[in-house]
Amino acid sequence: MTNSFESNPLIDRLPKHLKQFIKPQDYADYTPINQAVWRYVMRKNVDYLSKVAHNSYLDGLKKTGLEIENIPNMYGMNRILKEIGWAAVAVDGFIPPNAFMEFQAYNVLVIASDIRQLEHIEYTPAPDIIHEGAGHAPIIANPEYAEYLRRFGEIGCKAISSHKDYEMYEAIRLLSILKEAEGTPQAEIDVAEKAVEDLQNNMGEMSEMAKIRNLHWWTVEYGLIGTVENPKIYGAGLLSSIGESAWCMTDEVKKIPYSIDAAEQSFDITKPQPQLFVTPDFAFLNQVLEEFANTMALRKGGPKSVQKLIDSKALGTIELSTGLQISGNFTNVIEHNGKSVYVQTVGKTALSYRNKELVGHGTNTHAEGFGSPIGMLKGINLAIEDMSPRDLKAYNIYEAETVTLEFEGDITVSGEIITGSRNLQGEITLISFRNCTVKHGETILFQPEWGIYDMAVGKKVVSAFSGPADVNSFDLITHVPSSKTIKAKKSEERSNLERLYREVRDIREGRERAFDPESALHDTFFALRIGHPKDWLLALEIVELIKDKNDPRFLEEVLTYLEKLKKNRPELDKLISNGLELIFENESVN
């Protein structure tokens, strides 16, 4: 593969700040052991999930180009995904929640291209290609669910985070990397786990992003569908975990009817889930999503919404009743009688209308921040935005007039009007002054020496959301995670084991050039038993190849070896037994 990613029309239309997370899927980096892990999980999952997953799962495997025998090549997947209006990109582990959801809004599936280690074959807290490729991709072939995923991304990426949410993202990312990495000292894992636990206990009031991540977790990741008494699996975390997909169907896991209450239910990504939510159908997911969206600053507006942006300490946007949008880092909101009467940003700020930056009002113009009164003029029942040209003339809101505008909440704006801007409905959205002084009581908010004063017009804040109105207004190519995924260590022992896996794979696929493949399997098993006594998966693959051959002594030898492994390492019992069951009882899996 090249060092760049292969694009397509859906990926081409992604904004630059999302493209920064995309990395090439270096398919040649997948080792024979990686391929064996994928094959084992997929064989087991398809066999089991055909009984307990939503009926979209098996159809979706075919529609999304996923194979049982091989780790998916995303470039091949994209050619097939295009038929259902989606695309897939590779990323490095966890990416920030806002970005993850924004990808969904563009109908792009984010797939961590690494694959779990053999030691974590049942479950890994780190996102990997099994979780996101085999888990997420099949269900999006269902049009109703795909629309839910897209709509969730559209709303979710607007959710406002607290300043601690990003710390939590970084802490969970690090913990997942350490737990998945080979040979991480337990002391390091303990420190990372404590950091996550400490943050969980000191997050303060749950943010919008935390709540909508909960909804995402209990639906997209760990959702059940149907009835509480007879649920089916559709969540990607369950579809990709051979351990939890079985455990979640037992009575040990509490089943709860899905509702907006799930937004308040936190989760621990490092442990199996003690309870799961069951939606009656995919349409109900959208119903709850819209119910939650109605609680967000995105739709509620008002001073509390501005305060959420202030508390987030991150780039956000407010929209006024005229449609004017102010994007920046908000630092202050002055309230009066439960309404916002003045808002203030610091640093680079941009003004937009309908998510398009206004000409002359980008971050170069408003490099030091922006502040404006909001609301009604004192003693006047008619808002500026609702005034006709005759009304504006009557109140001296007119070019070249020097005027003092007194707003409710003791905000005054005094200066010479230069010009005004209108929206498509003819409403005044912006008035520019020279020689302008703005005060709140006796406190000066703007003074003439600072230059031209641009006053936003709007009687109220109707919306507030995370990120800029126009993504092109700001340089958002800034994300540098504090931790990077750790690749499996290379050693002579690992290289020798990889060679054995490759030999068995070649024999199964008819590529082995040996004159006597069966003899080659004898040699491979001998090398495995002597040099790699802890490995179990390759022995299973050898059993699969020799079970129908006329060599009962060799078959018994390998089976005895596996039985000893089960006895000496009880944690392998279920994995080996499941593999043997597939080989001897479910031969139609392929």
Coordinates of C-alpha atoms in Angstrom, one line a residue, residues 125-585:
P125 CA -11.1 -2.2 25.3
A126 CA -9.2 -0.7 22.3
P127 CA -11.1 -0.1 19.1
D128 CA -10.0 -2.5 16.4
I129 CA -10.9 -3.7 12.9
I130 CA -12.9 -6.6 14.3
H131 CA -15.0 -4.2 16.5
E132 CA -15.6 -1.6 13.9
G133 CA -15.4 -3.6 10.7
A134 CA -17.2 -6.7 11.7
G135 CA -19.4 -4.9 14.3
H136 CA -20.5 -1.6 12.8
A137 CA -20.4 -2.2 9.1
P138 CA -22.9 -5.0 8.7
I139 CA -25.8 -3.2 10.4
I140 CA -25.5 0.0 8.4
A141 CA -26.7 -2.0 5.4
N142 CA -30.1 -1.6 7.1
P143 CA -31.4 1.7 5.7
E144 CA -33.4 2.7 8.9
Y145 CA -30.4 2.0 11.1
A146 CA -28.0 3.8 8.7
E147 CA -30.2 6.9 8.9
Y148 CA -30.1 6.7 12.7
L149 CA -26.3 6.5 12.6
R150 CA -26.1 9.5 10.3
R151 CA -28.6 11.6 12.2
F152 CA -26.9 10.7 15.5
G153 CA -23.6 12.0 14.1
E154 CA -25.2 15.1 12.9
I155 CA -26.7 15.9 16.3
G156 CA -23.9 14.4 18.4
C157 CA -21.1 16.4 16.9
K158 CA -22.9 19.6 18.1
A159 CA -23.1 18.4 21.7
I160 CA -21.1 20.7 24.1
S161 CA -18.4 19.0 26.1
S162 CA -17.1 20.0 29.5
H163 CA -13.4 20.8 29.8
K164 CA -13.0 17.5 31.6
D165 CA -14.5 15.4 28.8
Y166 CA -11.3 15.7 26.7
E167 CA -9.2 14.7 29.7
M168 CA -11.4 11.6 30.0
Y169 CA -11.0 10.8 26.3
E170 CA -7.2 11.0 26.6
A171 CA -7.2 8.9 29.8
I172 CA -9.5 6.2 28.3
R173 CA -7.4 6.2 25.0
L174 CA -4.2 5.6 27.0
L175 CA -5.8 2.9 29.2
S176 CA -7.2 1.0 26.2
I177 CA -3.8 1.2 24.4
L178 CA -1.9 -0.1 27.5
K179 CA -4.4 -3.0 28.1
E180 CA -4.2 -4.1 24.5
A181 CA -0.4 -3.8 24.2
E182 CA 1.7 -6.9 24.6
G183 CA 3.6 -7.1 27.9
T184 CA 2.5 -3.9 29.5
P185 CA 3.6 -4.0 33.2
Q186 CA 0.5 -4.3 35.5
A187 CA 1.8 -1.3 37.4
E188 CA 1.4 0.9 34.3
I189 CA -2.2 -0.4 33.8
D190 CA -3.0 0.2 37.4
V191 CA -1.9 3.9 37.2
A192 CA -3.9 4.4 34.0
E193 CA -7.0 2.7 35.5
K194 CA -6.7 4.9 38.6
A195 CA -6.5 8.0 36.4
V196 CA -9.8 7.0 34.6
E197 CA -11.4 6.2 38.0
D198 CA -10.4 9.5 39.5
L199 CA -11.7 11.4 36.5
Q200 CA -15.0 9.4 36.6
N201 CA -15.4 10.4 40.3
N202 CA -14.7 14.1 39.6
M203 CA -16.4 14.9 36.4
G204 CA -18.9 17.3 37.9
E205 CA -22.3 17.8 36.2
M206 CA -22.6 15.5 33.2
S207 CA -22.1 17.4 30.0
E208 CA -24.2 17.1 26.8
M209 CA -21.4 15.2 25.2
A210 CA -21.2 12.8 28.1
K211 CA -24.9 12.1 27.9
I212 CA -25.1 11.6 24.2
R213 CA -22.0 9.4 24.4
N214 CA -24.0 7.3 26.8
L215 CA -26.8 7.1 24.3
H216 CA -24.3 6.1 21.6
W217 CA -22.8 3.4 23.9
W218 CA -26.2 1.8 24.8
T219 CA -27.4 1.8 21.2
V220 CA -24.7 1.8 18.5
E221 CA -22.1 0.0 20.7
Y222 CA -24.1 -2.2 23.1
G223 CA -27.7 -2.1 21.8
L224 CA -30.3 -4.9 21.9
I225 CA -33.4 -4.9 19.8
G226 CA -36.8 -6.6 20.2
T227 CA -38.3 -7.4 23.5
V228 CA -36.8 -7.6 27.0
E229 CA -37.8 -11.3 27.0
N230 CA -36.4 -12.1 23.6
P231 CA -33.8 -9.5 22.5
K232 CA -31.5 -9.7 19.4
I233 CA -28.1 -8.1 19.1
Y234 CA -27.3 -5.1 16.9
G235 CA -24.7 -3.1 18.9
A236 CA -21.1 -3.3 17.4
G237 CA -19.4 -4.0 20.7
L238 CA -21.5 -7.1 21.2
L239 CA -21.4 -8.2 17.5
S240 CA -17.6 -8.1 17.7
S241 CA -17.0 -9.8 21.1
I242 CA -17.2 -13.5 21.2
G243 CA -17.3 -13.3 25.0
E244 CA -19.9 -10.6 25.6
S245 CA -22.2 -11.6 22.7
A246 CA -22.8 -14.9 24.6
W247 CA -22.8 -13.5 28.1
C248 CA -25.2 -10.7 27.3
M249 CA -27.9 -13.2 26.4
T250 CA -27.8 -14.8 29.9
D251 CA -30.0 -13.7 32.9
E252 CA -26.8 -12.3 34.5
V253 CA -27.2 -9.2 32.3
K254 CA -30.2 -7.1 33.2
K255 CA -32.3 -6.1 30.2
I256 CA -34.0 -2.6 30.4
P257 CA -36.5 -1.1 27.9
Y258 CA -34.6 1.7 26.0
S259 CA -35.6 5.3 26.8
I260 CA -34.0 8.7 27.2
D261 CA -33.0 7.6 30.8
A262 CA -30.1 5.8 29.1
A263 CA -28.4 9.2 28.7
E264 CA -27.9 9.2 32.5
Q265 CA -26.4 5.7 32.6
S266 CA -22.6 5.8 32.5
F267 CA -20.5 2.9 31.4
D268 CA -17.0 1.4 32.0
I269 CA -15.3 0.6 28.7
T270 CA -12.9 -1.7 30.3
K271 CA -15.4 -4.2 31.8
P272 CA -18.4 -6.3 30.6
Q273 CA -21.6 -4.4 30.9
P274 CA -23.9 -5.4 33.8
Q275 CA -27.1 -4.1 32.1
L276 CA -28.2 -3.4 28.5
F277 CA -31.0 -1.5 26.9
V278 CA -33.5 -3.0 24.5
T279 CA -35.2 -0.9 21.8
P280 CA -38.4 -2.3 20.2
D281 CA -37.2 -1.3 16.7
F282 CA -34.8 1.0 14.9
A283 CA -37.4 3.7 14.4
F284 CA -37.7 4.1 18.2
L285 CA -33.9 5.0 18.4
N286 CA -34.6 8.1 16.3
Q287 CA -37.5 9.0 18.5
V288 CA -35.4 9.0 21.7
L289 CA -32.6 10.8 19.8
E290 CA -35.0 13.6 18.9
E291 CA -36.3 13.7 22.5
F292 CA -32.7 14.1 23.7
A293 CA -31.9 16.7 21.1
N294 CA -34.8 18.8 22.4
T295 CA -32.9 19.1 25.7
M296 CA -29.7 20.3 24.1
A297 CA -28.4 23.9 23.9
L298 CA -28.5 23.3 20.1
R299 CA -32.3 23.7 20.3
K300 CA -32.9 25.4 23.6
G301 CA -30.7 28.5 23.4
G302 CA -30.8 31.1 26.2
P303 CA -28.2 32.1 28.7
K304 CA -27.7 28.6 30.1
S305 CA -26.7 27.4 26.7
V306 CA -24.1 30.2 26.4
Q307 CA -22.9 29.3 29.9
K308 CA -22.3 25.7 28.7
L309 CA -20.0 27.0 26.0
I310 CA -18.2 29.1 28.6
D311 CA -17.7 26.2 30.9
S312 CA -16.5 24.0 28.0
K313 CA -13.5 26.3 27.4
A314 CA -13.6 25.3 23.8
L315 CA -14.6 26.7 20.4
G316 CA -18.4 27.0 20.1
T317 CA -21.1 28.9 18.3
I318 CA -24.3 30.7 19.3
E319 CA -27.0 31.6 16.9
L320 CA -29.3 34.6 17.3
S321 CA -32.9 34.9 16.3
T322 CA -31.9 36.7 13.1
G323 CA -29.8 33.7 12.1
L324 CA -26.5 35.5 12.8
Q325 CA -23.9 33.1 14.2
I326 CA -21.0 34.0 16.4
S327 CA -18.2 31.4 16.7
G328 CA -15.4 31.7 19.1
N329 CA -14.3 30.9 22.7
F330 CA -17.0 32.4 24.9
T331 CA -15.9 33.9 28.2
N332 CA -18.9 35.9 29.4
V333 CA -22.7 36.2 29.3
I334 CA -24.5 39.0 31.1
E335 CA -28.1 38.0 32.1
H336 CA -31.1 40.1 33.0
N337 CA -34.5 38.6 34.0
G338 CA -33.4 35.1 32.8
K339 CA -32.3 36.4 29.4
S340 CA -28.9 36.9 27.7
V341 CA -28.3 40.7 27.3
Y342 CA -24.6 40.6 26.4
V343 CA -22.2 37.9 25.1
Q344 CA -18.4 38.1 24.9
T345 CA -15.7 35.9 23.2
V346 CA -11.9 36.1 23.5
G347 CA -9.4 35.6 20.7
K348 CA -10.3 34.7 17.2
T349 CA -13.9 35.0 16.4
A350 CA -16.0 34.7 13.2
L351 CA -19.5 35.8 12.2
S352 CA -21.6 33.6 9.9
Y353 CA -25.1 33.2 8.5
R354 CA -26.5 29.8 7.7
N355 CA -23.1 28.2 8.4
K356 CA -21.3 30.5 5.9
E357 CA -18.8 33.0 7.1
L358 CA -19.9 36.6 6.4
V359 CA -17.6 38.5 4.1
G360 CA -15.3 40.7 6.1
H361 CA -16.1 39.1 9.4
G362 CA -13.6 36.3 9.7
T363 CA -11.0 35.8 12.4
N364 CA -8.7 38.4 10.9
T365 CA -11.3 41.1 11.5
H366 CA -12.2 39.8 14.9
A367 CA -8.9 38.6 16.0
E368 CA -9.1 39.9 19.6
G369 CA -12.6 38.7 20.4
F370 CA -16.2 39.9 19.9
G371 CA -18.9 41.3 22.2
S372 CA -22.5 42.3 21.5
P373 CA -25.7 43.2 23.3
I374 CA -28.7 40.9 22.7
G375 CA -32.3 41.5 23.3
M376 CA -34.8 44.4 23.2
L377 CA -34.3 48.1 23.5
K378 CA -35.4 49.5 26.8
G379 CA -39.0 50.7 26.7
I380 CA -39.6 49.7 23.1
N381 CA -41.7 46.6 22.4
L382 CA -40.4 46.3 18.8
A383 CA -37.1 44.4 18.4
I384 CA -34.5 46.0 16.0
E385 CA -34.7 42.9 13.8
D386 CA -38.5 43.4 13.4
M387 CA -38.3 47.1 12.5
S388 CA -39.3 48.2 9.1
P389 CA -37.2 50.8 7.3
R390 CA -39.6 53.5 8.6
D391 CA -39.3 52.2 12.2
L392 CA -35.5 52.3 11.9
K393 CA -35.6 55.8 10.7
A394 CA -37.9 56.8 13.5
Y395 CA -35.5 55.5 16.1
N396 CA -32.4 57.1 14.4
I397 CA -31.0 53.7 13.5
Y398 CA -29.8 55.0 10.2
E399 CA -26.5 55.5 8.3
A400 CA -24.5 58.5 9.4
E401 CA -26.6 59.0 12.5
T402 CA -25.0 59.3 15.9
V403 CA -27.2 57.4 18.3
T404 CA -27.4 55.9 21.8
L405 CA -29.2 52.6 22.0
E406 CA -30.3 51.6 25.5
F407 CA -30.9 47.9 25.9
E408 CA -32.7 46.0 28.6
G409 CA -30.2 44.9 31.3
D410 CA -28.4 48.3 31.4
I411 CA -26.4 47.9 28.2
T412 CA -25.8 51.0 26.2
V413 CA -24.2 51.4 22.7
S414 CA -23.3 55.0 21.7
G415 CA -21.7 55.8 18.3
E416 CA -22.0 56.8 14.7
I417 CA -23.7 54.2 12.5
I418 CA -21.7 53.3 9.5
T419 CA -23.9 50.7 7.9
G420 CA -26.1 47.7 8.5
S421 CA -26.4 44.2 7.1
R422 CA -29.6 42.3 6.4
N423 CA -30.4 38.6 6.1
L424 CA -32.5 37.1 3.3
Q425 CA -35.7 37.9 5.1
G426 CA -34.7 41.6 5.2
E427 CA -34.0 41.6 9.0
I428 CA -31.1 43.7 10.2
T429 CA -28.5 41.3 11.5
L430 CA -25.4 43.5 12.0
I431 CA -24.9 47.2 12.6
S432 CA -21.4 48.8 12.4
F433 CA -20.4 51.9 14.4
R434 CA -17.4 54.2 14.5
N435 CA -16.4 56.2 17.6
C436 CA -18.4 53.8 19.6
T437 CA -18.6 53.2 23.4
V438 CA -20.4 50.2 24.9
K439 CA -21.2 50.0 28.6
H440 CA -22.8 47.7 31.1
G441 CA -23.8 50.2 33.8
E442 CA -20.5 52.0 34.4
T443 CA -18.3 49.2 33.1
I444 CA -16.8 49.8 29.7
L445 CA -17.1 46.9 27.3
F446 CA -15.9 48.7 24.2
Q447 CA -14.3 52.0 23.6
P448 CA -13.7 54.2 20.5
E449 CA -9.9 53.6 20.3
W450 CA -10.5 50.0 19.6
G451 CA -11.8 50.7 16.1
I452 CA -15.0 49.8 14.3
Y453 CA -17.6 48.2 16.6
D454 CA -19.8 45.5 14.9
M455 CA -23.0 44.9 16.9
A456 CA -24.9 41.7 16.3
V457 CA -28.6 42.0 16.1
G458 CA -31.0 39.5 17.7
K459 CA -33.6 39.5 20.4
K460 CA -32.4 36.2 21.8
V461 CA -30.0 33.3 21.6
V462 CA -31.9 30.5 19.9
S463 CA -29.1 27.9 19.7
A464 CA -25.6 27.1 21.0
F465 CA -23.4 24.2 19.9
S466 CA -19.9 22.9 19.9
G467 CA -17.5 23.9 17.1
P468 CA -17.7 26.7 14.5
A469 CA -20.6 27.5 12.3
D470 CA -18.3 27.5 9.2
V471 CA -15.5 24.9 9.5
N472 CA -13.4 27.0 7.2
S473 CA -13.3 29.9 9.5
F474 CA -10.8 28.4 11.9
D475 CA -7.6 26.3 11.6
L476 CA -8.9 23.0 13.1
I477 CA -5.9 20.9 12.1
T478 CA -4.7 20.8 15.6
H479 CA -5.4 17.3 17.1
V480 CA -2.3 15.6 18.5
P481 CA -3.2 12.7 20.8
S482 CA -1.0 12.3 23.9
S483 CA -0.7 8.6 23.3
K484 CA -0.1 6.4 20.2
T485 CA -1.1 2.8 19.6
I486 CA 1.6 0.3 20.4
K487 CA 2.4 -2.3 17.8
A488 CA 3.2 -5.9 18.7
K489 CA 6.9 -6.4 19.4
K490 CA 9.0 -8.1 16.8
S491 CA 11.3 -10.9 18.0
E492 CA 12.9 -14.0 16.5
E493 CA 10.4 -16.2 18.4
R494 CA 7.4 -14.2 17.1
S495 CA 8.8 -14.3 13.6
N496 CA 9.2 -18.0 13.7
L497 CA 5.6 -18.4 15.0
E498 CA 4.3 -16.1 12.2
R499 CA 6.1 -18.3 9.7
L500 CA 4.3 -21.4 11.0
Y501 CA 0.9 -19.6 10.8
R502 CA 1.7 -18.6 7.2
E503 CA 2.6 -22.2 6.3
V504 CA -0.8 -23.5 7.6
R505 CA -2.7 -20.7 5.9
D506 CA -0.9 -21.5 2.6
I507 CA -1.9 -25.1 2.9
R508 CA -5.5 -24.3 3.6
E509 CA -5.7 -21.9 0.7
G510 CA -3.8 -24.3 -1.7
R511 CA -0.7 -22.1 -2.0
E512 CA 1.7 -24.6 -0.2
R513 CA 4.3 -25.8 -2.7
A514 CA 5.4 -28.8 -0.6
F515 CA 5.2 -32.1 -2.3
D516 CA 3.4 -33.6 0.7
P517 CA 1.2 -30.9 2.6
E518 CA 0.2 -33.5 5.2
S519 CA 3.9 -34.1 6.0
A520 CA 4.4 -30.4 6.2
L521 CA 1.6 -30.1 8.8
H522 CA 3.4 -32.8 10.9
D523 CA 6.6 -30.7 10.7
T524 CA 4.7 -27.5 11.6
F525 CA 3.0 -29.1 14.6
F526 CA 6.3 -30.4 15.9
A527 CA 7.9 -26.9 15.6
L528 CA 4.8 -25.4 17.3
R529 CA 4.9 -27.9 20.2
I530 CA 8.7 -27.5 20.8
G531 CA 9.1 -23.8 20.1
H532 CA 5.8 -22.2 21.1
P533 CA 4.1 -24.3 23.8
K534 CA 1.7 -21.5 24.8
D535 CA 0.1 -21.0 21.4
W536 CA -3.3 -22.7 20.9
L537 CA -4.9 -21.2 17.8
L538 CA -2.5 -22.7 15.3
A539 CA -3.1 -26.2 16.7
L540 CA -6.8 -25.6 16.1
E541 CA -6.2 -24.7 12.5
I542 CA -4.1 -27.8 12.1
V543 CA -7.0 -29.9 13.5
E544 CA -9.3 -28.3 10.9
L545 CA -7.0 -29.4 8.1
I546 CA -6.4 -33.0 9.2
K547 CA -9.8 -34.0 10.6
D548 CA -10.9 -35.6 7.3
K549 CA -7.5 -37.0 6.4
N550 CA -6.7 -40.6 6.9
D551 CA -4.3 -39.9 9.8
P552 CA -6.2 -40.6 13.1
R553 CA -3.0 -40.9 15.1
F554 CA -1.9 -37.4 14.2
L555 CA -5.3 -36.0 14.8
E556 CA -5.4 -37.6 18.3
E557 CA -1.9 -36.2 19.0
V558 CA -3.0 -32.6 18.2
L559 CA -6.3 -33.0 20.2
T560 CA -4.4 -34.4 23.2
Y561 CA -2.1 -31.4 23.0
L562 CA -5.1 -29.0 23.1
E563 CA -6.6 -30.9 26.0
K564 CA -3.4 -30.5 28.0
L565 CA -3.4 -26.8 27.2
K566 CA -7.0 -26.5 28.5
K567 CA -6.0 -28.2 31.7
N568 CA -2.8 -26.2 32.2
R569 CA -4.4 -22.9 31.2
P570 CA -8.1 -22.9 32.2
E571 CA -8.6 -19.5 30.6
L572 CA -8.2 -21.1 27.2
D573 CA -10.8 -23.8 27.9
K574 CA -13.8 -22.0 26.3
L575 CA -11.8 -20.7 23.4
I576 CA -10.4 -24.1 22.4
S577 CA -13.7 -25.8 23.0
N578 CA -15.5 -23.3 20.9
G579 CA -13.0 -23.7 18.1
L580 CA -13.3 -27.5 18.2
E581 CA -17.1 -27.3 18.2
L582 CA -16.9 -25.2 15.0
I583 CA -14.6 -27.7 13.3
F584 CA -16.5 -30.9 14.2
E585 CA -20.1 -29.8 14.6

